Amino acid sequence: MTMGRTAILKRIRRKIRNYSECESISIVNSPSSNPIENSSGAHSANLTTIVLVGLAAGLLSGMFGVGGGILIVPGLVLVAKMDQRIAHGTSLAAVLPISASSLFSYWSHDHVDWRVGACLAAGALAGAILGTRLLHVLPHRTLALVFIGILVVTAVRLFMPISSSARDVLTIGTIAALVAIGLATGILAGLLGVGGGVIMVPAMMMLLQLPAAVAKGTSVAVIIPTSIMGTLRNRSKKNVDLRAASVLGLGGILSAVVGGWISARMADNVSNILFATLLLVVAVRLLLQIRADDRAGVVH
């Protein structure tokens, strides 16, 4: 009996030792989901990529009054190999310091209309909450195609001359229209993952006839509170990598100031043409995403 017990104990110890060794090997060999936590060369490569993406996003934000997510999300997914859901949340968090830097540049040139921004922000915050609730209700694919059509029509209109006027007193009708634009912006941002700037800037230019620089500066001011709210929601759901967002944000702060400086000195017609080109790029990106989802069999 003693020898039998001894043999059984030896087998149990051997199995425990083998299991421990396998576990240690799997932990060492498993890749990190955080692009900044990868070891050695991968760490430096991903860190460099994230910094470069942040620099490019900051320049885009400063020049056009957008958040920069059009560059950040593809950069994190395709180059840094980050999960799509985490990339969207990280992009929204990175937009906060980048937009704050852009806002400083626009504000220093008096290119922010705070009254218009407050109306847009009120609608955008409500729209962002509503958009997340409608995420599984509205037909995502149809909505995306309609939005692509709107972007193309808006881009075509921006290629034509647009007159600008001084900042007038806001009427009740104008305030209601601004809140509605902000609401639509927040809903589309929540449903499609697009930045609000691509909607707000042309809306302010065409409907309110605001100068291009003022429309961009006001858009950046609106993006900040929506970024804060969205980041808090994403953090509660663990859909954000705050370390990667910090690196992106720090990389984009300086270039955002440079972009704002360039925008302040850019002629309105040149600005309109460049912004129209940006809208077409966003439309093409959304269309490619729809095609990729169709091929993968993703049903929205």
PDB file of C-alpha atoms in Angstrom:
ATOM      1  CA  MET A   1       0.000   0.000   0.000  1.00  0.00           C
ATOM      2  CA  THR A   2       2.840   2.378   0.865  1.00  0.00           C
ATOM      3  CA  MET A   3       4.588   1.723  -2.450  1.00  0.00           C
ATOM      4  CA  GLY A   4       1.285   2.276  -4.303  1.00  0.00           C
ATOM      5  CA  ARG A   5       0.722   5.606  -2.583  1.00  0.00           C
ATOM      6  CA  THR A   6       4.295   6.660  -3.327  1.00  0.00           C
ATOM      7  CA  ALA A   7       3.849   5.887  -7.051  1.00  0.00           C
ATOM      8  CA  ILE A   8       0.587   7.832  -7.174  1.00  0.00           C
ATOM      9  CA  LEU A   9       2.178  10.846  -5.474  1.00  0.00           C
ATOM     10  CA  LYS A  10       5.088  10.765  -7.927  1.00  0.00           C
ATOM     11  CA  ARG A  11       2.665  10.787 -10.880  1.00  0.00           C
ATOM     12  CA  ILE A  12       0.741  13.730  -9.436  1.00  0.00           C
ATOM     13  CA  ARG A  13       3.948  15.698  -8.867  1.00  0.00           C
ATOM     14  CA  ARG A  14       5.129  14.968 -12.417  1.00  0.00           C
ATOM     15  CA  LYS A  15       1.838  16.166 -13.907  1.00  0.00           C
ATOM     16  CA  ILE A  16       1.912  19.362 -11.837  1.00  0.00           C
ATOM     17  CA  ARG A  17       5.512  20.049 -12.919  1.00  0.00           C
ATOM     18  CA  ASN A  18       4.689  19.465 -16.609  1.00  0.00           C
ATOM     19  CA  TYR A  19       1.598  21.695 -16.398  1.00  0.00           C
ATOM     20  CA  SER A  20       3.584  24.510 -14.765  1.00  0.00           C
ATOM     21  CA  GLU A  21       6.250  24.342 -17.454  1.00  0.00           C
ATOM     22  CA  CYS A  22       3.631  24.515 -20.241  1.00  0.00           C
ATOM     23  CA  GLU A  23       1.936  27.483 -18.616  1.00  0.00           C
ATOM     24  CA  SER A  24       5.218  29.379 -18.262  1.00  0.00           C
ATOM     25  CA  ILE A  25       6.060  28.768 -21.919  1.00  0.00           C
ATOM     26  CA  SER A  26       2.642  29.961 -23.138  1.00  0.00           C
ATOM     27  CA  ILE A  27       2.892  33.129 -21.055  1.00  0.00           C
ATOM     28  CA  VAL A  28       6.354  33.939 -22.371  1.00  0.00           C
ATOM     29  CA  ASN A  29       5.440  33.267 -26.001  1.00  0.00           C
ATOM     30  CA  SER A  30       2.010  34.942 -26.054  1.00  0.00           C
ATOM     31  CA  PRO A  31       1.970  38.358 -27.813  1.00  0.00           C
ATOM     32  CA  SER A  32       0.783  41.381 -25.908  1.00  0.00           C
ATOM     33  CA  SER A  33      -2.466  43.009 -27.006  1.00  0.00           C
ATOM     34  CA  ASN A  34      -1.003  46.368 -26.073  1.00  0.00           C
ATOM     35  CA  PRO A  35       1.153  47.670 -28.925  1.00  0.00           C
ATOM     36  CA  ILE A  36       3.377  49.583 -26.507  1.00  0.00           C
ATOM     37  CA  GLU A  37       4.073  46.554 -24.288  1.00  0.00           C
ATOM     38  CA  ASN A  38       5.648  44.390 -27.004  1.00  0.00           C
ATOM     39  CA  SER A  39       9.309  43.615 -26.389  1.00  0.00           C
ATOM     40  CA  SER A  40      12.550  44.891 -27.902  1.00  0.00           C
ATOM     41  CA  GLY A  41      12.380  45.753 -31.637  1.00  0.00           C
ATOM     42  CA  ALA A  42       8.594  45.398 -31.851  1.00  0.00           C
ATOM     43  CA  HIS A  43       8.254  47.844 -28.968  1.00  0.00           C
ATOM     44  CA  SER A  44      10.380  50.523 -30.632  1.00  0.00           C
ATOM     45  CA  ALA A  45       8.763  49.970 -34.044  1.00  0.00           C
ATOM     46  CA  ASN A  46       5.217  50.280 -32.699  1.00  0.00           C
ATOM     47  CA  LEU A  47       6.138  53.251 -30.515  1.00  0.00           C
ATOM     48  CA  THR A  48       7.662  55.058 -33.510  1.00  0.00           C
ATOM     49  CA  THR A  49       4.593  54.260 -35.603  1.00  0.00           C
ATOM     50  CA  ILE A  50       2.231  55.588 -32.935  1.00  0.00           C
ATOM     51  CA  VAL A  51       4.233  58.815 -32.582  1.00  0.00           C
ATOM     52  CA  LEU A  52       4.224  59.343 -36.373  1.00  0.00           C
ATOM     53  CA  VAL A  53       0.469  58.680 -36.539  1.00  0.00           C
ATOM     54  CA  GLY A  54      -0.024  61.227 -33.761  1.00  0.00           C
ATOM     55  CA  LEU A  55       2.054  63.833 -35.606  1.00  0.00           C
ATOM     56  CA  ALA A  56       0.052  63.341 -38.826  1.00  0.00           C
ATOM     57  CA  ALA A  57      -3.279  63.414 -36.940  1.00  0.00           C
ATOM     58  CA  GLY A  58      -2.288  66.617 -35.161  1.00  0.00           C
ATOM     59  CA  LEU A  59      -1.437  68.324 -38.447  1.00  0.00           C
ATOM     60  CA  LEU A  60      -4.776  67.185 -39.903  1.00  0.00           C
ATOM     61  CA  SER A  61      -6.657  68.443 -36.864  1.00  0.00           C
ATOM     62  CA  GLY A  62      -4.939  71.811 -36.917  1.00  0.00           C
ATOM     63  CA  MET A  63      -5.404  72.392 -40.653  1.00  0.00           C
ATOM     64  CA  PHE A  64      -8.999  71.185 -41.007  1.00  0.00           C
ATOM     65  CA  GLY A  65     -10.615  71.366 -37.560  1.00  0.00           C
ATOM     66  CA  VAL A  66     -11.239  67.607 -37.376  1.00  0.00           C
ATOM     67  CA  GLY A  67     -10.294  65.153 -34.667  1.00  0.00           C
ATOM     68  CA  GLY A  68      -7.780  63.149 -36.683  1.00  0.00           C
ATOM     69  CA  GLY A  69      -9.470  59.772 -36.232  1.00  0.00           C
ATOM     70  CA  ILE A  70      -9.416  59.213 -40.000  1.00  0.00           C
ATOM     71  CA  LEU A  71      -5.653  58.659 -39.633  1.00  0.00           C
ATOM     72  CA  ILE A  72      -5.425  57.334 -36.082  1.00  0.00           C
ATOM     73  CA  VAL A  73      -7.805  54.375 -36.406  1.00  0.00           C
ATOM     74  CA  PRO A  74      -6.291  52.895 -39.608  1.00  0.00           C
ATOM     75  CA  GLY A  75      -2.799  53.535 -38.256  1.00  0.00           C
ATOM     76  CA  LEU A  76      -3.485  51.641 -35.034  1.00  0.00           C
ATOM     77  CA  VAL A  77      -5.318  48.769 -36.742  1.00  0.00           C
ATOM     78  CA  LEU A  78      -3.183  48.225 -39.836  1.00  0.00           C
ATOM     79  CA  VAL A  79       0.292  49.182 -38.622  1.00  0.00           C
ATOM     80  CA  ALA A  80       0.250  48.829 -34.836  1.00  0.00           C
ATOM     81  CA  LYS A  81      -2.020  45.718 -35.076  1.00  0.00           C
ATOM     82  CA  MET A  82      -4.483  46.971 -32.463  1.00  0.00           C
ATOM     83  CA  ASP A  83      -8.008  45.579 -32.143  1.00  0.00           C
ATOM     84  CA  GLN A  84     -10.565  47.658 -34.090  1.00  0.00           C
ATOM     85  CA  ARG A  85     -12.755  48.335 -31.056  1.00  0.00           C
ATOM     86  CA  ILE A  86      -9.807  49.399 -28.904  1.00  0.00           C
ATOM     87  CA  ALA A  87      -8.442  51.511 -31.770  1.00  0.00           C
ATOM     88  CA  HIS A  88     -11.677  53.542 -31.974  1.00  0.00           C
ATOM     89  CA  GLY A  89     -11.687  54.160 -28.218  1.00  0.00           C
ATOM     90  CA  THR A  90      -7.983  55.015 -28.181  1.00  0.00           C
ATOM     91  CA  SER A  91      -8.439  57.399 -31.105  1.00  0.00           C
ATOM     92  CA  LEU A  92     -11.205  59.253 -29.287  1.00  0.00           C
ATOM     93  CA  ALA A  93      -9.006  59.631 -26.190  1.00  0.00           C
ATOM     94  CA  ALA A  94      -6.029  60.840 -28.256  1.00  0.00           C
ATOM     95  CA  VAL A  95      -8.228  63.438 -29.942  1.00  0.00           C
ATOM     96  CA  LEU A  96      -8.599  65.308 -26.612  1.00  0.00           C
ATOM     97  CA  PRO A  97      -5.037  66.723 -26.264  1.00  0.00           C
ATOM     98  CA  ILE A  98      -4.709  67.138 -30.044  1.00  0.00           C
ATOM     99  CA  SER A  99      -7.951  69.125 -30.284  1.00  0.00           C
ATOM    100  CA  ALA A 100      -7.029  71.185 -27.217  1.00  0.00           C
ATOM    101  CA  SER A 101      -3.756  72.129 -28.899  1.00  0.00           C
ATOM    102  CA  SER A 102      -5.568  73.007 -32.138  1.00  0.00           C
ATOM    103  CA  LEU A 103      -8.096  75.067 -30.182  1.00  0.00           C
ATOM    104  CA  PHE A 104      -5.311  77.104 -28.591  1.00  0.00           C
ATOM    105  CA  SER A 105      -3.950  77.968 -32.032  1.00  0.00           C
ATOM    106  CA  TYR A 106      -7.365  78.944 -33.458  1.00  0.00           C
ATOM    107  CA  TRP A 107      -8.369  80.846 -30.328  1.00  0.00           C
ATOM    108  CA  SER A 108      -5.161  82.896 -30.399  1.00  0.00           C
ATOM    109  CA  HIS A 109      -6.218  84.143 -33.846  1.00  0.00           C
ATOM    110  CA  ASP A 110      -9.833  84.796 -32.700  1.00  0.00           C
ATOM    111  CA  HIS A 111     -11.102  82.037 -34.969  1.00  0.00           C
ATOM    112  CA  VAL A 112     -13.583  80.443 -32.539  1.00  0.00           C
ATOM    113  CA  ASP A 113     -17.282  81.326 -32.328  1.00  0.00           C
ATOM    114  CA  TRP A 114     -18.166  80.191 -28.820  1.00  0.00           C
ATOM    115  CA  ARG A 115     -21.913  80.823 -29.214  1.00  0.00           C
ATOM    116  CA  VAL A 116     -22.135  78.571 -32.244  1.00  0.00           C
ATOM    117  CA  GLY A 117     -19.879  76.021 -30.554  1.00  0.00           C
ATOM    118  CA  ALA A 118     -22.085  75.857 -27.449  1.00  0.00           C
ATOM    119  CA  CYS A 119     -25.186  75.130 -29.555  1.00  0.00           C
ATOM    120  CA  LEU A 120     -23.397  72.445 -31.572  1.00  0.00           C
ATOM    121  CA  ALA A 121     -21.909  70.857 -28.442  1.00  0.00           C
ATOM    122  CA  ALA A 122     -25.323  70.593 -26.766  1.00  0.00           C
ATOM    123  CA  GLY A 123     -26.675  68.667 -29.726  1.00  0.00           C
ATOM    124  CA  ALA A 124     -23.521  66.598 -30.230  1.00  0.00           C
ATOM    125  CA  LEU A 125     -23.409  65.369 -26.621  1.00  0.00           C
ATOM    126  CA  ALA A 126     -27.051  64.274 -26.785  1.00  0.00           C
ATOM    127  CA  GLY A 127     -26.474  62.726 -30.208  1.00  0.00           C
ATOM    128  CA  ALA A 128     -23.480  60.713 -29.033  1.00  0.00           C
ATOM    129  CA  ILE A 129     -25.584  59.107 -26.277  1.00  0.00           C
ATOM    130  CA  LEU A 130     -28.451  58.473 -28.672  1.00  0.00           C
ATOM    131  CA  GLY A 131     -26.086  57.094 -31.317  1.00  0.00           C
ATOM    132  CA  THR A 132     -24.708  54.423 -29.017  1.00  0.00           C
ATOM    133  CA  ARG A 133     -28.235  53.342 -28.085  1.00  0.00           C
ATOM    134  CA  LEU A 134     -29.274  53.154 -31.751  1.00  0.00           C
ATOM    135  CA  LEU A 135     -26.158  51.208 -32.700  1.00  0.00           C
ATOM    136  CA  HIS A 136     -28.023  47.886 -32.888  1.00  0.00           C
ATOM    137  CA  VAL A 137     -31.334  49.332 -34.101  1.00  0.00           C
ATOM    138  CA  LEU A 138     -30.666  51.357 -37.256  1.00  0.00           C
ATOM    139  CA  PRO A 139     -29.401  49.652 -40.455  1.00  0.00           C
ATOM    140  CA  HIS A 140     -25.683  50.417 -40.265  1.00  0.00           C
ATOM    141  CA  ARG A 141     -24.909  49.647 -43.925  1.00  0.00           C
ATOM    142  CA  THR A 142     -27.743  51.758 -45.349  1.00  0.00           C
ATOM    143  CA  LEU A 143     -26.892  54.649 -43.041  1.00  0.00           C
ATOM    144  CA  ALA A 144     -23.245  54.483 -44.082  1.00  0.00           C
ATOM    145  CA  LEU A 145     -24.145  54.571 -47.778  1.00  0.00           C
ATOM    146  CA  VAL A 146     -26.428  57.585 -47.248  1.00  0.00           C
ATOM    147  CA  PHE A 147     -23.670  59.339 -45.321  1.00  0.00           C
ATOM    148  CA  ILE A 148     -21.180  58.608 -48.115  1.00  0.00           C
ATOM    149  CA  GLY A 149     -23.589  60.261 -50.549  1.00  0.00           C
ATOM    150  CA  ILE A 150     -23.849  63.322 -48.285  1.00  0.00           C
ATOM    151  CA  LEU A 151     -20.049  63.570 -48.080  1.00  0.00           C
ATOM    152  CA  VAL A 152     -19.693  63.423 -51.862  1.00  0.00           C
ATOM    153  CA  VAL A 153     -22.399  66.063 -52.441  1.00  0.00           C
ATOM    154  CA  THR A 154     -20.819  68.307 -49.778  1.00  0.00           C
ATOM    155  CA  ALA A 155     -17.372  67.889 -51.342  1.00  0.00           C
ATOM    156  CA  VAL A 156     -18.729  68.863 -54.765  1.00  0.00           C
ATOM    157  CA  ARG A 157     -20.358  71.950 -53.228  1.00  0.00           C
ATOM    158  CA  LEU A 158     -17.097  72.953 -51.532  1.00  0.00           C
ATOM    159  CA  PHE A 159     -15.304  72.893 -54.867  1.00  0.00           C
ATOM    160  CA  MET A 160     -17.566  75.814 -55.819  1.00  0.00           C
ATOM    161  CA  PRO A 161     -17.119  79.362 -54.450  1.00  0.00           C
ATOM    162  CA  ILE A 162     -18.750  79.953 -51.039  1.00  0.00           C
ATOM    163  CA  SER A 163     -19.345  83.456 -49.698  1.00  0.00           C
ATOM    164  CA  SER A 164     -18.588  84.212 -46.052  1.00  0.00           C
ATOM    165  CA  SER A 165     -20.023  86.912 -43.792  1.00  0.00           C
ATOM    166  CA  ALA A 166     -19.405  88.436 -40.399  1.00  0.00           C
ATOM    167  CA  ARG A 167     -20.672  86.725 -37.264  1.00  0.00           C
ATOM    168  CA  ASP A 168     -24.312  87.734 -36.843  1.00  0.00           C
ATOM    169  CA  VAL A 169     -26.623  87.567 -33.849  1.00  0.00           C
ATOM    170  CA  LEU A 170     -28.033  84.073 -33.454  1.00  0.00           C
ATOM    171  CA  THR A 171     -31.774  83.770 -33.917  1.00  0.00           C
ATOM    172  CA  ILE A 172     -34.004  81.093 -32.413  1.00  0.00           C
ATOM    173  CA  GLY A 173     -34.168  79.394 -35.789  1.00  0.00           C
ATOM    174  CA  THR A 174     -30.378  79.414 -36.142  1.00  0.00           C
ATOM    175  CA  ILE A 175     -29.910  78.026 -32.636  1.00  0.00           C
ATOM    176  CA  ALA A 176     -32.394  75.215 -33.359  1.00  0.00           C
ATOM    177  CA  ALA A 177     -30.594  74.434 -36.633  1.00  0.00           C
ATOM    178  CA  LEU A 178     -27.199  74.318 -34.870  1.00  0.00           C
ATOM    179  CA  VAL A 179     -28.494  71.980 -32.166  1.00  0.00           C
ATOM    180  CA  ALA A 180     -29.971  69.744 -34.884  1.00  0.00           C
ATOM    181  CA  ILE A 181     -26.630  69.694 -36.745  1.00  0.00           C
ATOM    182  CA  GLY A 182     -24.850  68.813 -33.506  1.00  0.00           C
ATOM    183  CA  LEU A 183     -27.388  66.073 -32.807  1.00  0.00           C
ATOM    184  CA  ALA A 184     -26.874  64.560 -36.261  1.00  0.00           C
ATOM    185  CA  THR A 185     -23.119  64.842 -35.811  1.00  0.00           C
ATOM    186  CA  GLY A 186     -23.175  62.970 -32.518  1.00  0.00           C
ATOM    187  CA  ILE A 187     -25.460  60.218 -33.839  1.00  0.00           C
ATOM    188  CA  LEU A 188     -23.364  59.635 -36.972  1.00  0.00           C
ATOM    189  CA  ALA A 189     -20.149  59.688 -34.956  1.00  0.00           C
ATOM    190  CA  GLY A 190     -21.531  57.081 -32.568  1.00  0.00           C
ATOM    191  CA  LEU A 191     -22.917  54.851 -35.336  1.00  0.00           C
ATOM    192  CA  LEU A 192     -20.201  55.122 -37.993  1.00  0.00           C
ATOM    193  CA  GLY A 193     -17.115  56.063 -36.001  1.00  0.00           C
ATOM    194  CA  VAL A 194     -16.477  59.226 -38.055  1.00  0.00           C
ATOM    195  CA  GLY A 195     -15.319  62.474 -36.539  1.00  0.00           C
ATOM    196  CA  GLY A 196     -17.756  65.313 -36.099  1.00  0.00           C
ATOM    197  CA  GLY A 197     -15.525  67.819 -37.870  1.00  0.00           C
ATOM    198  CA  VAL A 198     -16.270  66.443 -41.337  1.00  0.00           C
ATOM    199  CA  ILE A 199     -19.941  67.282 -40.718  1.00  0.00           C
ATOM    200  CA  MET A 200     -19.778  70.471 -38.648  1.00  0.00           C
ATOM    201  CA  VAL A 201     -17.195  72.427 -40.644  1.00  0.00           C
ATOM    202  CA  PRO A 202     -18.988  72.362 -44.035  1.00  0.00           C
ATOM    203  CA  ALA A 203     -22.350  72.864 -42.286  1.00  0.00           C
ATOM    204  CA  MET A 204     -21.128  76.073 -40.631  1.00  0.00           C
ATOM    205  CA  MET A 205     -19.551  77.283 -43.870  1.00  0.00           C
ATOM    206  CA  MET A 206     -22.574  76.633 -46.080  1.00  0.00           C
ATOM    207  CA  LEU A 207     -25.479  77.293 -43.698  1.00  0.00           C
ATOM    208  CA  LEU A 208     -24.051  80.090 -41.524  1.00  0.00           C
ATOM    209  CA  GLN A 209     -21.542  81.376 -44.105  1.00  0.00           C
ATOM    210  CA  LEU A 210     -18.809  81.412 -41.460  1.00  0.00           C
ATOM    211  CA  PRO A 211     -15.247  81.905 -42.723  1.00  0.00           C
ATOM    212  CA  ALA A 212     -13.396  78.618 -43.131  1.00  0.00           C
ATOM    213  CA  ALA A 213     -10.933  79.308 -40.308  1.00  0.00           C
ATOM    214  CA  VAL A 214     -13.730  80.211 -37.848  1.00  0.00           C
ATOM    215  CA  ALA A 215     -15.708  77.091 -38.787  1.00  0.00           C
ATOM    216  CA  LYS A 216     -12.649  74.905 -38.176  1.00  0.00           C
ATOM    217  CA  GLY A 217     -11.799  76.540 -34.844  1.00  0.00           C
ATOM    218  CA  THR A 218     -15.394  76.220 -33.634  1.00  0.00           C
ATOM    219  CA  SER A 219     -15.466  72.570 -34.705  1.00  0.00           C
ATOM    220  CA  VAL A 220     -12.353  71.828 -32.648  1.00  0.00           C
ATOM    221  CA  ALA A 221     -13.974  73.466 -29.603  1.00  0.00           C
ATOM    222  CA  VAL A 222     -16.997  71.151 -29.965  1.00  0.00           C
ATOM    223  CA  ILE A 223     -14.859  68.026 -30.397  1.00  0.00           C
ATOM    224  CA  ILE A 224     -13.275  68.449 -26.938  1.00  0.00           C
ATOM    225  CA  PRO A 225     -16.380  67.860 -24.720  1.00  0.00           C
ATOM    226  CA  THR A 226     -17.587  65.017 -26.955  1.00  0.00           C
ATOM    227  CA  SER A 227     -14.137  63.426 -26.722  1.00  0.00           C
ATOM    228  CA  ILE A 228     -14.189  63.633 -22.920  1.00  0.00           C
ATOM    229  CA  MET A 229     -17.627  62.044 -22.654  1.00  0.00           C
ATOM    230  CA  GLY A 230     -16.823  59.326 -25.171  1.00  0.00           C
ATOM    231  CA  THR A 231     -13.536  58.460 -23.472  1.00  0.00           C
ATOM    232  CA  LEU A 232     -15.210  58.130 -20.073  1.00  0.00           C
ATOM    233  CA  ARG A 233     -17.773  55.762 -21.584  1.00  0.00           C
ATOM    234  CA  ASN A 234     -15.090  53.745 -23.386  1.00  0.00           C
ATOM    235  CA  ARG A 235     -12.963  53.501 -20.251  1.00  0.00           C
ATOM    236  CA  SER A 236     -15.870  52.085 -18.273  1.00  0.00           C
ATOM    237  CA  LYS A 237     -16.235  49.410 -20.986  1.00  0.00           C
ATOM    238  CA  LYS A 238     -12.436  48.885 -21.236  1.00  0.00           C
ATOM    239  CA  ASN A 239     -12.447  49.916 -24.905  1.00  0.00           C
ATOM    240  CA  VAL A 240      -9.460  52.266 -24.714  1.00  0.00           C
ATOM    241  CA  ASP A 241      -5.665  52.011 -24.353  1.00  0.00           C
ATOM    242  CA  LEU A 242      -4.829  55.167 -22.407  1.00  0.00           C
ATOM    243  CA  ARG A 243      -1.045  54.698 -22.708  1.00  0.00           C
ATOM    244  CA  ALA A 244      -1.197  54.518 -26.497  1.00  0.00           C
ATOM    245  CA  ALA A 245      -3.623  57.469 -26.488  1.00  0.00           C
ATOM    246  CA  SER A 246      -1.142  59.498 -24.406  1.00  0.00           C
ATOM    247  CA  VAL A 247       1.671  58.809 -26.878  1.00  0.00           C
ATOM    248  CA  LEU A 248      -0.595  59.731 -29.811  1.00  0.00           C
ATOM    249  CA  GLY A 249      -1.765  62.890 -28.088  1.00  0.00           C
ATOM    250  CA  LEU A 250       1.724  64.046 -27.159  1.00  0.00           C
ATOM    251  CA  GLY A 251       2.886  63.391 -30.723  1.00  0.00           C
ATOM    252  CA  GLY A 252       0.042  65.459 -32.144  1.00  0.00           C
ATOM    253  CA  ILE A 253       0.137  68.487 -29.832  1.00  0.00           C
ATOM    254  CA  LEU A 254       2.965  70.348 -31.565  1.00  0.00           C
ATOM    255  CA  SER A 255       1.882  69.474 -35.103  1.00  0.00           C
ATOM    256  CA  ALA A 256      -1.671  70.618 -34.279  1.00  0.00           C
ATOM    257  CA  VAL A 257      -0.353  74.090 -33.454  1.00  0.00           C
ATOM    258  CA  VAL A 258       1.561  74.117 -36.739  1.00  0.00           C
ATOM    259  CA  GLY A 259      -1.581  73.015 -38.604  1.00  0.00           C
ATOM    260  CA  GLY A 260      -3.627  75.782 -36.981  1.00  0.00           C
ATOM    261  CA  TRP A 261      -0.970  78.324 -37.936  1.00  0.00           C
ATOM    262  CA  ILE A 262      -1.120  77.131 -41.558  1.00  0.00           C
ATOM    263  CA  SER A 263      -4.932  77.249 -41.587  1.00  0.00           C
ATOM    264  CA  ALA A 264      -5.010  80.816 -40.282  1.00  0.00           C
ATOM    265  CA  ARG A 265      -2.900  81.915 -43.264  1.00  0.00           C
ATOM    266  CA  MET A 266      -4.661  79.788 -45.887  1.00  0.00           C
ATOM    267  CA  ALA A 267      -6.977  81.392 -48.433  1.00  0.00           C
ATOM    268  CA  ASP A 268     -10.624  80.312 -48.105  1.00  0.00           C
ATOM    269  CA  ASN A 269     -10.821  78.871 -51.616  1.00  0.00           C
ATOM    270  CA  VAL A 270      -7.682  76.766 -51.061  1.00  0.00           C
ATOM    271  CA  SER A 271      -9.033  75.637 -47.695  1.00  0.00           C
ATOM    272  CA  ASN A 272     -12.358  74.632 -49.249  1.00  0.00           C
ATOM    273  CA  ILE A 273     -10.688  72.582 -51.982  1.00  0.00           C
ATOM    274  CA  LEU A 274      -8.442  70.785 -49.488  1.00  0.00           C
ATOM    275  CA  PHE A 275     -11.364  70.101 -47.146  1.00  0.00           C
ATOM    276  CA  ALA A 276     -13.449  68.778 -50.051  1.00  0.00           C
ATOM    277  CA  THR A 277     -10.596  66.398 -50.856  1.00  0.00           C
ATOM    278  CA  LEU A 278     -10.569  65.274 -47.219  1.00  0.00           C
ATOM    279  CA  LEU A 279     -14.317  64.537 -47.389  1.00  0.00           C
ATOM    280  CA  LEU A 280     -13.787  62.394 -50.477  1.00  0.00           C
ATOM    281  CA  VAL A 281     -11.034  60.468 -48.668  1.00  0.00           C
ATOM    282  CA  VAL A 282     -13.410  59.812 -45.748  1.00  0.00           C
ATOM    283  CA  ALA A 283     -16.126  58.674 -48.181  1.00  0.00           C
ATOM    284  CA  VAL A 284     -13.745  56.274 -49.932  1.00  0.00           C
ATOM    285  CA  ARG A 285     -12.569  54.884 -46.601  1.00  0.00           C
ATOM    286  CA  LEU A 286     -16.144  54.219 -45.468  1.00  0.00           C
ATOM    287  CA  LEU A 287     -16.958  52.585 -48.797  1.00  0.00           C
ATOM    288  CA  LEU A 288     -13.919  50.300 -48.541  1.00  0.00           C
ATOM    289  CA  GLN A 289     -14.946  49.389 -44.990  1.00  0.00           C
ATOM    290  CA  ILE A 290     -18.429  48.416 -46.219  1.00  0.00           C
ATOM    291  CA  ARG A 291     -16.923  46.232 -48.950  1.00  0.00           C
ATOM    292  CA  ALA A 292     -14.576  44.582 -46.464  1.00  0.00           C
ATOM    293  CA  ASP A 293     -17.498  43.864 -44.118  1.00  0.00           C
ATOM    294  CA  ASP A 294     -19.512  42.409 -47.008  1.00  0.00           C
ATOM    295  CA  ARG A 295     -16.666  40.085 -47.978  1.00  0.00           C
ATOM    296  CA  ALA A 296     -16.225  39.002 -44.378  1.00  0.00           C
ATOM    297  CA  GLY A 297     -19.945  38.315 -44.083  1.00  0.00           C
ATOM    298  CA  VAL A 298     -20.474  40.928 -41.394  1.00  0.00           C
ATOM    299  CA  VAL A 299     -24.154  41.802 -41.062  1.00  0.00           C
ATOM    300  CA  HIS A 300     -25.094  45.249 -39.719  1.00  0.00           C
TER     301      HIS A 300
END
